[in-house]
mmCIF file of C-alpha atoms in Angstrom:
data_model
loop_
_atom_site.group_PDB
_atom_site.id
_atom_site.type_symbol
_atom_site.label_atom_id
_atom_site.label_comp_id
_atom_site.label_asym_id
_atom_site.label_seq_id
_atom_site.Cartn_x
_atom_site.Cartn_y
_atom_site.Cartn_z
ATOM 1 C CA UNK A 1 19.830 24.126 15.174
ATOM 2 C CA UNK A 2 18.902 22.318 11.745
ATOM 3 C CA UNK A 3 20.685 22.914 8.616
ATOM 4 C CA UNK A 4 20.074 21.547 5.482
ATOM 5 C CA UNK A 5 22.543 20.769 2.929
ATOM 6 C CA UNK A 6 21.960 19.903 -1.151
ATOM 7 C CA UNK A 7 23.748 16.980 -2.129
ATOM 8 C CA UNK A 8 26.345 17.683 -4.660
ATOM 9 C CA UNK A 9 28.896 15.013 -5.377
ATOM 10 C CA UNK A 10 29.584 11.036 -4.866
ATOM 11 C CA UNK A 11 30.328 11.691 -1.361
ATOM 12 C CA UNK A 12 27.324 13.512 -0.338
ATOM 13 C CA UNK A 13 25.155 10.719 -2.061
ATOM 14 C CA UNK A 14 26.791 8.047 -0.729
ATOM 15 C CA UNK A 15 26.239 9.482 2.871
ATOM 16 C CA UNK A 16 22.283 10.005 1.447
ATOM 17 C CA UNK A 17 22.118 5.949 0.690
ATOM 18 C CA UNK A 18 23.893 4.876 3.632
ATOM 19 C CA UNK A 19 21.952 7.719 6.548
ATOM 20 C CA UNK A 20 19.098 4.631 7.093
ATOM 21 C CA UNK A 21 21.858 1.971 7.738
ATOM 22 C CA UNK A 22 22.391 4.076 11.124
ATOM 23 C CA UNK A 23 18.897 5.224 11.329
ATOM 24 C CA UNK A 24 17.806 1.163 11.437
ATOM 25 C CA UNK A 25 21.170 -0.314 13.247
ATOM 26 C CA UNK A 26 19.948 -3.845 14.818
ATOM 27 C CA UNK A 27 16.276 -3.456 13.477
ATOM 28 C CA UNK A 28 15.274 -7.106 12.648
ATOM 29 C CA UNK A 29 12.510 -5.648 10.036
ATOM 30 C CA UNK A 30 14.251 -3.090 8.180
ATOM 31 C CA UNK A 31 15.710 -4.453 4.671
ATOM 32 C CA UNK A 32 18.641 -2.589 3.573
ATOM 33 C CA UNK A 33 19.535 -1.950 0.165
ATOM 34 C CA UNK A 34 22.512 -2.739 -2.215
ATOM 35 C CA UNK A 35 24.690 0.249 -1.321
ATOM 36 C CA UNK A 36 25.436 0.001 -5.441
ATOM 37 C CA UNK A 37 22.424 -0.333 -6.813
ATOM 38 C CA UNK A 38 20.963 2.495 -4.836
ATOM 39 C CA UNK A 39 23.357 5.330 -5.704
ATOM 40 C CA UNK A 40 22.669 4.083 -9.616
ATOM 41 C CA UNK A 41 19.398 4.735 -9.063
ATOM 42 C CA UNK A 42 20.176 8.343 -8.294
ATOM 43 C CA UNK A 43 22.568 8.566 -11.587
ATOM 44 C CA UNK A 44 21.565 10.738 -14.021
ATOM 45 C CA UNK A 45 24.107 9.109 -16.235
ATOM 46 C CA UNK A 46 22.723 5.600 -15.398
ATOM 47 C CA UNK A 47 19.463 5.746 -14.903
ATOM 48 C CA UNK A 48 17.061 6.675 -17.947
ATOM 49 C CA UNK A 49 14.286 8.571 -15.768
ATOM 50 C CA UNK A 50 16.313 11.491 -15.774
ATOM 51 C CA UNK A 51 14.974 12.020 -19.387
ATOM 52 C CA UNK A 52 11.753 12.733 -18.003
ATOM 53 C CA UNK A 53 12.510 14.001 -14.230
ATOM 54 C CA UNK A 54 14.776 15.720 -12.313
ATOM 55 C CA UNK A 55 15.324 15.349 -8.438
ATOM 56 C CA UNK A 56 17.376 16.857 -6.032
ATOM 57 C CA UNK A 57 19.189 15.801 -2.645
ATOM 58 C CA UNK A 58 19.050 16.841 0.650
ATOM 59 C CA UNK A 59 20.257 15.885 4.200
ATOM 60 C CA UNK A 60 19.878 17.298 7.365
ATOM 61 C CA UNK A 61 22.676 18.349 10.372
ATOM 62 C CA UNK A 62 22.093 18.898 14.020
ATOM 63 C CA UNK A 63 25.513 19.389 15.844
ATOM 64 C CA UNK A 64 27.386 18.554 12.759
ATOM 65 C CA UNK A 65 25.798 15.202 12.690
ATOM 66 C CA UNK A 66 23.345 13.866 9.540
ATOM 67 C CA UNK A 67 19.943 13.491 10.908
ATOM 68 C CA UNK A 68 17.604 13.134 8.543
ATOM 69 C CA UNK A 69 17.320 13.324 4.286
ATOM 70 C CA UNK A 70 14.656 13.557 1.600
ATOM 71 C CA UNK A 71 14.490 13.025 -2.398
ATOM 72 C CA UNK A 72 12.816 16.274 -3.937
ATOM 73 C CA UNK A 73 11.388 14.788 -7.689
ATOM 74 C CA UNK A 74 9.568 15.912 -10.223
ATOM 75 C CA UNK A 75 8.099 13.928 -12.700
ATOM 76 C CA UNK A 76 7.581 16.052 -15.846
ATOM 77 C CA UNK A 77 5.679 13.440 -17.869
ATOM 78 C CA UNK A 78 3.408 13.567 -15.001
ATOM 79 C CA UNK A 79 2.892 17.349 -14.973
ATOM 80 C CA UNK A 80 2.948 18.024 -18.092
ATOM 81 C CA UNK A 81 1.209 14.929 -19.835
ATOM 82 C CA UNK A 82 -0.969 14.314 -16.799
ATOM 83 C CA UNK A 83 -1.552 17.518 -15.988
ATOM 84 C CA UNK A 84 -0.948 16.616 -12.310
ATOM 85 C CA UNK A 85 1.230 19.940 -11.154
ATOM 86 C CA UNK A 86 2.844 17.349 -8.190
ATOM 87 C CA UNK A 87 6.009 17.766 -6.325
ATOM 88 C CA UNK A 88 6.865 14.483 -5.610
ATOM 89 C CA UNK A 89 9.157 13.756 -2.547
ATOM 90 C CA UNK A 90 10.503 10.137 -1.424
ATOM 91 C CA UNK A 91 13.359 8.627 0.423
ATOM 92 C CA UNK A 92 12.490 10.761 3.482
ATOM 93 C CA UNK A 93 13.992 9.684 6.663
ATOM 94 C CA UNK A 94 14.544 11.029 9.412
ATOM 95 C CA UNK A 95 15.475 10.876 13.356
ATOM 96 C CA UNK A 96 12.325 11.423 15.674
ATOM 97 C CA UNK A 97 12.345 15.064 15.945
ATOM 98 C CA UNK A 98 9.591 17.131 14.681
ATOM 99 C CA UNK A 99 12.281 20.042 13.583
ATOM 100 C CA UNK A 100 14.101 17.681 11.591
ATOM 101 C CA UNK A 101 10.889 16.083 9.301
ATOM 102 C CA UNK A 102 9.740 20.112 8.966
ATOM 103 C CA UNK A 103 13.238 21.212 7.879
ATOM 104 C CA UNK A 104 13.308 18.727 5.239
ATOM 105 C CA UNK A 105 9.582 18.920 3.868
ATOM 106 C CA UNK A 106 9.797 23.020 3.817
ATOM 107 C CA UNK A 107 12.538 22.639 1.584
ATOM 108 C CA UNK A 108 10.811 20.473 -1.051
ATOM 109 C CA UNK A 109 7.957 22.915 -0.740
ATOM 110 C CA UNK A 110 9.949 25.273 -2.016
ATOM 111 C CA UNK A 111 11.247 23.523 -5.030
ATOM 112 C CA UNK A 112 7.483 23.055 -5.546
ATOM 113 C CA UNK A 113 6.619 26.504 -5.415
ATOM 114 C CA UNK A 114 9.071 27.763 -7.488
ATOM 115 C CA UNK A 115 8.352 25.011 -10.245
ATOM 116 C CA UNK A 116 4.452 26.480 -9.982
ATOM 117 C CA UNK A 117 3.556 23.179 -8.772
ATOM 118 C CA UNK A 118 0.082 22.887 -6.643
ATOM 119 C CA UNK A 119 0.699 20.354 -3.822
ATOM 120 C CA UNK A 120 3.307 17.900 -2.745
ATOM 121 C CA UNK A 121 3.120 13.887 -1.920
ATOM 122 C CA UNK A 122 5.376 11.618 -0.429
ATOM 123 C CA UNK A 123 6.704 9.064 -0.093
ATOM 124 C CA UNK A 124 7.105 8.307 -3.473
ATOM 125 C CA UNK A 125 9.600 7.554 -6.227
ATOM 126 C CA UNK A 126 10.257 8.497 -9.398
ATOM 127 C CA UNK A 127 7.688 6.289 -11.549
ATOM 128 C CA UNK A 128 4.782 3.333 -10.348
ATOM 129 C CA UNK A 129 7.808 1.060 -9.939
ATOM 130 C CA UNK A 130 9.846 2.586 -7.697
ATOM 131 C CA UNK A 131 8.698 1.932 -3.836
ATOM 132 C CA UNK A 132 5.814 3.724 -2.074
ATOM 133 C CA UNK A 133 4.155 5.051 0.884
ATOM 134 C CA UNK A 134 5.135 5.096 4.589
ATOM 135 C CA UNK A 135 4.396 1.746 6.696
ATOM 136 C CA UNK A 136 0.947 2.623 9.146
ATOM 137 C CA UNK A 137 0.879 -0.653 10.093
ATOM 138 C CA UNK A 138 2.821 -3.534 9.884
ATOM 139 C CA UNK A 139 5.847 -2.715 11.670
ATOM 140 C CA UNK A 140 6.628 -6.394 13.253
ATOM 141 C CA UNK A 141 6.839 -8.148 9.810
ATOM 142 C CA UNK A 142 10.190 -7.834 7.847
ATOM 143 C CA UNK A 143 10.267 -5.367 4.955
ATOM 144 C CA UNK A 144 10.914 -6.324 0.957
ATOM 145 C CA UNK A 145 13.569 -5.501 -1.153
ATOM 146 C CA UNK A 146 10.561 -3.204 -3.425
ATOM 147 C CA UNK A 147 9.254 -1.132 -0.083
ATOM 148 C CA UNK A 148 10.637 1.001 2.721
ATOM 149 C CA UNK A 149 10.407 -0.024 5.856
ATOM 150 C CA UNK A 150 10.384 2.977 8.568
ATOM 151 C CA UNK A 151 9.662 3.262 12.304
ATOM 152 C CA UNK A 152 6.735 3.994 13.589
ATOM 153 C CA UNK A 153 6.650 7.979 14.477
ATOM 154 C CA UNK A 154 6.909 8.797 11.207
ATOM 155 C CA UNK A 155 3.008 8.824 10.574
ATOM 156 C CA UNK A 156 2.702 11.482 13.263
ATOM 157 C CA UNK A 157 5.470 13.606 11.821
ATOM 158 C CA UNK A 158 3.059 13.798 9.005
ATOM 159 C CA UNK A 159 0.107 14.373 10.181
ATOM 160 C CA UNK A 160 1.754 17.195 12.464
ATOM 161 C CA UNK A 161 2.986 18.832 9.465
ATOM 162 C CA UNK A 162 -0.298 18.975 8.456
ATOM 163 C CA UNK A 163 -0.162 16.400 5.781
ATOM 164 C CA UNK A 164 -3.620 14.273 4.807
ATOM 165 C CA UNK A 165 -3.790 11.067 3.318
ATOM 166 C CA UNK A 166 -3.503 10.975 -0.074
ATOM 167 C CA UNK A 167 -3.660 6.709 -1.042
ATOM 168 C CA UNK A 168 -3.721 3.906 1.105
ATOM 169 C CA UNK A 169 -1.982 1.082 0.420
ATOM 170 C CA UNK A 170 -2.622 -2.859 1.581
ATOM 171 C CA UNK A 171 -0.338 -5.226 1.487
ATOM 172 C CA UNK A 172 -1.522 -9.068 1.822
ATOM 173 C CA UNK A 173 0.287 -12.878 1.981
ATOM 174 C CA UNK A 174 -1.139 -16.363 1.726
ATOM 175 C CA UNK A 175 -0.072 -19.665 2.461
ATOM 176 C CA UNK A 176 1.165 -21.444 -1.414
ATOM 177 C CA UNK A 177 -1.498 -24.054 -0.218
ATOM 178 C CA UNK A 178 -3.982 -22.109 -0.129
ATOM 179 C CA UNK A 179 -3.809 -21.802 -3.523
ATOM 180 C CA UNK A 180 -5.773 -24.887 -4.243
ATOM 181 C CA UNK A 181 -6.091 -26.101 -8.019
ATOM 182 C CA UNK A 182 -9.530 -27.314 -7.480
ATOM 183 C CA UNK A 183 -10.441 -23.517 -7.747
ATOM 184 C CA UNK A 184 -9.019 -22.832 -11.165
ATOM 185 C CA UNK A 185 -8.083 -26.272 -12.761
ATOM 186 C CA UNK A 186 -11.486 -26.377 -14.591
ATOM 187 C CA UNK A 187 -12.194 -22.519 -15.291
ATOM 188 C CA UNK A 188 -8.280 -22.979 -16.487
ATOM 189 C CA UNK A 189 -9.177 -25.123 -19.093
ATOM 190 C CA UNK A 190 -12.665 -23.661 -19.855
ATOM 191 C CA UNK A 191 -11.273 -20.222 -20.414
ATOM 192 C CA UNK A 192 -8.532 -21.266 -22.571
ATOM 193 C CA UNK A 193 -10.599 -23.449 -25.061
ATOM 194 C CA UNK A 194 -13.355 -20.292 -25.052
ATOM 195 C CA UNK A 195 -10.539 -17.824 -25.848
ATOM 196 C CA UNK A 196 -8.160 -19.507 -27.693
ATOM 197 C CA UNK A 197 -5.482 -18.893 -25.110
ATOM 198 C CA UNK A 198 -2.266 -20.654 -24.166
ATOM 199 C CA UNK A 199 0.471 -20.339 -21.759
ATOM 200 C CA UNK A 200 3.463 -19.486 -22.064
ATOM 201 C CA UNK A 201 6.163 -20.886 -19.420
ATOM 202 C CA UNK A 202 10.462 -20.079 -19.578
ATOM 203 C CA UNK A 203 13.639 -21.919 -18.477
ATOM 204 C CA UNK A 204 15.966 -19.366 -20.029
ATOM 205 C CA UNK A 205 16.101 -15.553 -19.227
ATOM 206 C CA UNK A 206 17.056 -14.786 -22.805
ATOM 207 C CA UNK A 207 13.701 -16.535 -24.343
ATOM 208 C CA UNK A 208 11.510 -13.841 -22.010
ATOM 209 C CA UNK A 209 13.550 -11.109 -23.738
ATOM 210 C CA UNK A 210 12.017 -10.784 -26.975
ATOM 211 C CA UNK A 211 8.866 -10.625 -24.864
ATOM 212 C CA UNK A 212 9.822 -7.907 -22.605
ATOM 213 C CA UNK A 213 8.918 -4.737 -24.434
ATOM 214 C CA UNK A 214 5.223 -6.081 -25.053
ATOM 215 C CA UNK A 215 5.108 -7.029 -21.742
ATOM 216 C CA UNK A 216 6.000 -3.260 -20.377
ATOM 217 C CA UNK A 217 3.658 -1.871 -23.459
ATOM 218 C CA UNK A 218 0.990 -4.254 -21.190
ATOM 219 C CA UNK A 219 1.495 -2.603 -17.540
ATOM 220 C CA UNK A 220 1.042 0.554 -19.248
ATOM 221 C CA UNK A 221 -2.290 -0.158 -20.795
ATOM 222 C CA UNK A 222 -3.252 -2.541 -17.717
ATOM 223 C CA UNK A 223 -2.788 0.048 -15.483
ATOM 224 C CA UNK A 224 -3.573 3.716 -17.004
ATOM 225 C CA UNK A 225 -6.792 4.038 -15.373
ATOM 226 C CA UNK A 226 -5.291 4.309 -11.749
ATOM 227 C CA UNK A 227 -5.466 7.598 -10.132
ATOM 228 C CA UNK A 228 -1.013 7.263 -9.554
ATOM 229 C CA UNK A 229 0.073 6.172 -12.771
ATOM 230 C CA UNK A 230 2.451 7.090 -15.110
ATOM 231 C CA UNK A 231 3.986 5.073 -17.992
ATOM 232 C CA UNK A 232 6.874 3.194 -18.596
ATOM 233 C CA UNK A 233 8.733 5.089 -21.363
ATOM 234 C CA UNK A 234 10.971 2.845 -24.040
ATOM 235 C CA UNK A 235 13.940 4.034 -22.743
ATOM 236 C CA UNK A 236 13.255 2.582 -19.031
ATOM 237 C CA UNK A 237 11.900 -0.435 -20.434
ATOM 238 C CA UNK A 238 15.350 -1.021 -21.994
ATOM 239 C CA UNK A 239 17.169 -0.208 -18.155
ATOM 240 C CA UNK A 240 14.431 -2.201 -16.485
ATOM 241 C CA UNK A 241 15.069 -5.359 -18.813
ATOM 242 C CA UNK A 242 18.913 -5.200 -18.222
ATOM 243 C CA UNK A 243 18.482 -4.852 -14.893
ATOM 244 C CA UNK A 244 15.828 -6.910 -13.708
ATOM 245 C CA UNK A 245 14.436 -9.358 -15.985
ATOM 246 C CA UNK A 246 17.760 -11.301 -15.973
ATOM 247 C CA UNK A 247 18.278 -11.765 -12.065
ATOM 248 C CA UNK A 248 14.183 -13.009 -11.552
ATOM 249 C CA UNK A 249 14.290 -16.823 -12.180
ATOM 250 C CA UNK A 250 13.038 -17.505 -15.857
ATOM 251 C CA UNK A 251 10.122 -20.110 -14.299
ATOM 252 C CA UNK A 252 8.331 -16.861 -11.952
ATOM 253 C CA UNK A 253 7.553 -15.508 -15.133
ATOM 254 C CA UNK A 254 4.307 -16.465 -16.654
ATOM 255 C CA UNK A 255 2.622 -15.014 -19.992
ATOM 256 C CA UNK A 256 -0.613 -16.032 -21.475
ATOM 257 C CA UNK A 257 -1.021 -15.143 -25.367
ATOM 258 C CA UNK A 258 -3.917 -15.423 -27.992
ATOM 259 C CA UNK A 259 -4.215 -17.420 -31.073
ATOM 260 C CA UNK A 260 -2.093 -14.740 -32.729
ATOM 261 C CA UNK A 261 0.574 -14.810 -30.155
ATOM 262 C CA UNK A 262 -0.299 -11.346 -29.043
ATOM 263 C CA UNK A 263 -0.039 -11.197 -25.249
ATOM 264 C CA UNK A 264 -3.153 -10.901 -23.188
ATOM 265 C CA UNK A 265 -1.725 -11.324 -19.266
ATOM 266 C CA UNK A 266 1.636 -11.507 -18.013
ATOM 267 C CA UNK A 267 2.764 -12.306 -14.069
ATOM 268 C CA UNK A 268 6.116 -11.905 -12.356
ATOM 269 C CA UNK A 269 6.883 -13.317 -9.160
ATOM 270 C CA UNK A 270 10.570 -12.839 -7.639
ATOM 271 C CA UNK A 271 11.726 -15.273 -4.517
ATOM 272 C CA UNK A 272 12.066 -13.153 -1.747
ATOM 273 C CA UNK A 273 15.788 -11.087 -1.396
ATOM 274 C CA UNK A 274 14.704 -9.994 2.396
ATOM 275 C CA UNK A 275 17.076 -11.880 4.308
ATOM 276 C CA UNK A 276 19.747 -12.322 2.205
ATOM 277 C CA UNK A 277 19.783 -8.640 1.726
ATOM 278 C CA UNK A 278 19.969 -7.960 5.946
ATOM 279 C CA UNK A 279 23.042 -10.788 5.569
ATOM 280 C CA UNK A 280 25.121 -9.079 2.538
ATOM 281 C CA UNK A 281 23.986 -5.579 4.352
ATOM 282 C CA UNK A 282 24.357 -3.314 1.572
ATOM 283 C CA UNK A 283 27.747 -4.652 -0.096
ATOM 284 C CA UNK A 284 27.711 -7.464 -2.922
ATOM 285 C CA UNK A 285 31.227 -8.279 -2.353
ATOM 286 C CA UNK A 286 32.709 -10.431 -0.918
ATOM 287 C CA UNK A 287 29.433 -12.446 0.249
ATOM 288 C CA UNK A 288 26.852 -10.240 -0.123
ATOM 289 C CA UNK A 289 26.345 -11.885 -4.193
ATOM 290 C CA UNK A 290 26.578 -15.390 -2.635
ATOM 291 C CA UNK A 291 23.834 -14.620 -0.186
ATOM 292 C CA UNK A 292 21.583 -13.121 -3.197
ATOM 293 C CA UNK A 293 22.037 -15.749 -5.486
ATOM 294 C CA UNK A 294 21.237 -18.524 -2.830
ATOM 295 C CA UNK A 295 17.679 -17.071 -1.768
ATOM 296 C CA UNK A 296 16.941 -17.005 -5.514
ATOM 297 C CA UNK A 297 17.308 -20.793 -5.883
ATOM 298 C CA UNK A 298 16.352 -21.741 -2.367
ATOM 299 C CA UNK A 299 13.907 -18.831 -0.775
ATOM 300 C CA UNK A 300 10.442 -20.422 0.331
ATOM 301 C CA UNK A 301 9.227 -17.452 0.026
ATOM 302 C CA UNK A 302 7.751 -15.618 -3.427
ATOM 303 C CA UNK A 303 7.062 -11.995 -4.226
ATOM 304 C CA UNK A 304 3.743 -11.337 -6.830
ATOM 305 C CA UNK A 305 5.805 -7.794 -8.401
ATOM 306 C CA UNK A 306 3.046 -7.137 -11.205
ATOM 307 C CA UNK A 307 0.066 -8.573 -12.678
ATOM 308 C CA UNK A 308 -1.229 -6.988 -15.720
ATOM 309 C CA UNK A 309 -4.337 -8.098 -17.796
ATOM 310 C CA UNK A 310 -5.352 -6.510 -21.352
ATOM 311 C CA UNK A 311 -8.334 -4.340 -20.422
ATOM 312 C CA UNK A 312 -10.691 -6.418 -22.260
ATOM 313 C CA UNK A 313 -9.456 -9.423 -21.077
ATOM 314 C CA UNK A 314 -9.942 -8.072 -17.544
ATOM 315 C CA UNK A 315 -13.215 -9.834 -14.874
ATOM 316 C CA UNK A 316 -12.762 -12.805 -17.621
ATOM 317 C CA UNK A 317 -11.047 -15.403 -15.042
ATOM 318 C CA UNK A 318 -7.744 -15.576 -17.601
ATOM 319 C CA UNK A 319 -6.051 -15.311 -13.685
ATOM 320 C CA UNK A 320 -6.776 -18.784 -13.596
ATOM 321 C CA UNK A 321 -4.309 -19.741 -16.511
ATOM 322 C CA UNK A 322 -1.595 -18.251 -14.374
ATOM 323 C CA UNK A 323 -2.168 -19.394 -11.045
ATOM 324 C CA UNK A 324 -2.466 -22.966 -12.206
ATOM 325 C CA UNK A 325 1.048 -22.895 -13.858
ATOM 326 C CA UNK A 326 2.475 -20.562 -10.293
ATOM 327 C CA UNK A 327 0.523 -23.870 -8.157
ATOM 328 C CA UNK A 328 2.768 -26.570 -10.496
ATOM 329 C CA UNK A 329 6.098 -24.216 -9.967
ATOM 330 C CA UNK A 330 5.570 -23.435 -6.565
ATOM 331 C CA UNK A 331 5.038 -26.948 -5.712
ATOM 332 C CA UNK A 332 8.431 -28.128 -7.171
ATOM 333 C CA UNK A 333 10.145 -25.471 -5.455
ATOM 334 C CA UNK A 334 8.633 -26.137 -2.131
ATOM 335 C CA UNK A 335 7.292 -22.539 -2.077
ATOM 336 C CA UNK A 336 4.945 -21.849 1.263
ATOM 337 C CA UNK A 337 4.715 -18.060 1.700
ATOM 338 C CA UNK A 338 3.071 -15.821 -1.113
ATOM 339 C CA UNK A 339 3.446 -12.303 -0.585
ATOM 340 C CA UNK A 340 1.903 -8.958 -2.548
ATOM 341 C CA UNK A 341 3.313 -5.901 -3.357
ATOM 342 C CA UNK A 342 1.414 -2.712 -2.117
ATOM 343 C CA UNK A 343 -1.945 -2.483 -4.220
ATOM 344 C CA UNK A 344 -4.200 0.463 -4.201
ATOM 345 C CA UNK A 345 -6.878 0.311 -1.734
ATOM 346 C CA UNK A 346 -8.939 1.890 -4.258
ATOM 347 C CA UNK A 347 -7.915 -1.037 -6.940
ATOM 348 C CA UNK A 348 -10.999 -3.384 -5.927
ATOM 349 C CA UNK A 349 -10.590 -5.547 -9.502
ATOM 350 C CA UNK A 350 -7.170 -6.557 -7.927
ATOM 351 C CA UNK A 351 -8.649 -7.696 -4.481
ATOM 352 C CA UNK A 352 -11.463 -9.438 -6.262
ATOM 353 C CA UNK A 353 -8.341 -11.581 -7.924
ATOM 354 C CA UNK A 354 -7.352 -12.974 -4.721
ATOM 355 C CA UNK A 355 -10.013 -13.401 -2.694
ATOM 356 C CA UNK A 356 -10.628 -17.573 -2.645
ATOM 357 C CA UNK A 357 -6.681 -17.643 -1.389
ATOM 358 C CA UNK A 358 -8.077 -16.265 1.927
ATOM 359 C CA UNK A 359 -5.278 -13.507 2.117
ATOM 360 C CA UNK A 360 -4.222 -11.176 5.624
ATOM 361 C CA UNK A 361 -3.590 -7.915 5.773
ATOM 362 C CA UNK A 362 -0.205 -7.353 7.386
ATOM 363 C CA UNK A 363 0.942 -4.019 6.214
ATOM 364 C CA UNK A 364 -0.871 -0.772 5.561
ATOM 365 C CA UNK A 365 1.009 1.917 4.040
ATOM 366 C CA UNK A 366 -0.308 5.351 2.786
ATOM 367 C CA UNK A 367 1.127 8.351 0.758
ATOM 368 C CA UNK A 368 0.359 11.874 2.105
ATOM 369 C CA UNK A 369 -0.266 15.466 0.243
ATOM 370 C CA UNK A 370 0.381 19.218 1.027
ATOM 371 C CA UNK A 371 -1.194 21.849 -1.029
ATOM 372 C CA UNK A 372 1.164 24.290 -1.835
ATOM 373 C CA UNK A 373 0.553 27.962 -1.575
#
């Protein structure tokens, strides 16, 4: 028999963040997270998208044993702003057992119906940068510190809920040489001189700082159109700058501004955490720090996180500004691997962005939905 238990103190939530550690024992793909940073997330004292949303906690018990889990959200700038009346539901685990997965999903369909909410979709976070979506495809290639990784029966626990797809998801890499300068060295220049546009490169986190806010004010405007999206609030862009923007490396972040100095495009790449994350396995201390801070000086591998374009800047090649200064910096770190961050399969302006780097496909990952009656 399943039973399902609300978390409802530290030790309940700590047993919530560490259920996948078990649930992924030995996997060589599966990325775990910092054990720390995870149960932060979940604050409501630490993290400033309680303000906005509230979420609840649940795991599930066969024979006294956990079994499975699931993050019940709601987003009430979505729902109310938006207009979207969405239960959101992420973190979802689970062992492969059909009871377990149905359990866990009827009880988030009942927070949903007795919010008056219209449908459910999962697996998602709280806001567009939290991870997304459950791996289709892909399941040979190691995870990233910014998506889940899960095994493979989850799709057809799903679809035999009868979940449909909601969004698809691809994710892509390229080779750093494919990134040849011949491509964008002239346009580079061209669209600089037509535009009045320069470049902005850093060496110290605390010069991007007084760029941050602008930066987040971009993503929102960059970004509003998609179907998912919901802003970044000032409050969270005041957590995400404490708790982000110092740890990326100062040179993976590239901004491109107008004669004015009013930013037009920003970038962020982060080296990738993967392995040193399996290696410190969810602890900081006593190596688990060392592990993180060597992959950011010495990973030959890069993360793009976000792009984001002013609207009217967008189809206007200003792209080319920032991969010629990523080509320079990835040379003198010896980059070779460039990999993407989930983008909509719907988002075709992104693709189009990419396309002379001759990128693969190697994961697919989709959301589902559930009306609710």
């Amino acid at each position: 028999m399943i039973s399902i238990k609300e978390v409802t103190n530290k030790a309940g939530l700590k047993a919530f963040v560490k259920f996948p550690f078990s649930l992924y024992k030995n996997n060589p793909y599966w990325v775990p997270p910092i054990i720390k940073d995870e149960l932060e997330t979940f604050d409501q004292t630490k993290n400033p998208v309680f303000a906005n949303a509230e979420a609840r906690f649940f795991l599930a018990y066969k024979e006294n044993k956990i079994v499975g889990r699931v993050a019940a959200i709601i987003n009430w700038l979505e729902v109310k702003e938006q207009g979207l009346k969405k239960m959101r539901f992420g973190w979802f685990d689970f062992v492969d057992d059909l009871e377990v997965s149905k359990a866990l999903l009827q009880k988030v369909a009942s927070i949903g119906a007795e919010n008056a909410l219209d449908y459910m979709e999962g697996p998602v976070g709280f806001t567009n940068l939290d991870k997304v979506g459950v791996l289709i495809e892909g399941f040979d290639h190691i995870g990233t510190m910014i998506t889940w990784y899960n095994h493979p029966y989850y799709q057809n626990h799903y679809e035999a809920h009868g979940f449909t797809k909601e969004k698809e998801y691809l994710e892509n890499k390229f080779k750093a040489a494919a990134a040849d300068p011949k491509l964008f060295e002239k346009a580079n220049t061209l669209i600089k001189r037509r535009f009045q546009l320069r470049e902005l490169n850093f060496t110290k986190s605390e010069d991007i700082m007084p760029w941050v806010d602008k930066m987040f004010d971009l993503f929102n405007e960059s970004y509003a159109k998609l179907s998912s999206f919901v802003k970044i609030t000032d409050v969270q862009k005041e957590y995400f700058k404490k708790k982000y923007i110092s740890f990326i490396n100062p040179e993976y972040i590239k901004f491109v501004v107008d004669k004015d100095d009013e930013l037009v495009a920003f970038a962020i790449v982060m080296p990738s955490f993967s392995k040193a994350l399996q290696k410190a396995n969810g602890k900081l201390f006593p190596f688990g720090f060392y592990h993180l801070l060597q992959a950011r000086k010495n990973s030959k591998d890069v993360i793009f996180y976000l792009i984001g374009i002013r609207p009217e800047y967008q189809n206007k090649g200003i792209t080319a500004i920032i991969f010629n200064e990523y080509y320079h910096t990835f040379k003198e770190k010896g980059v070779e691997n460039c990999i993407r961050t989930p983008e909509l399969e719907e988002n075709t302006a992104i693709r189009q962005m990419w396309k002379h780097f001759n990128p693969i496909t190697h994961k697919r990952r989709r959301t589902y939905r559930k009306a609710l009656n």
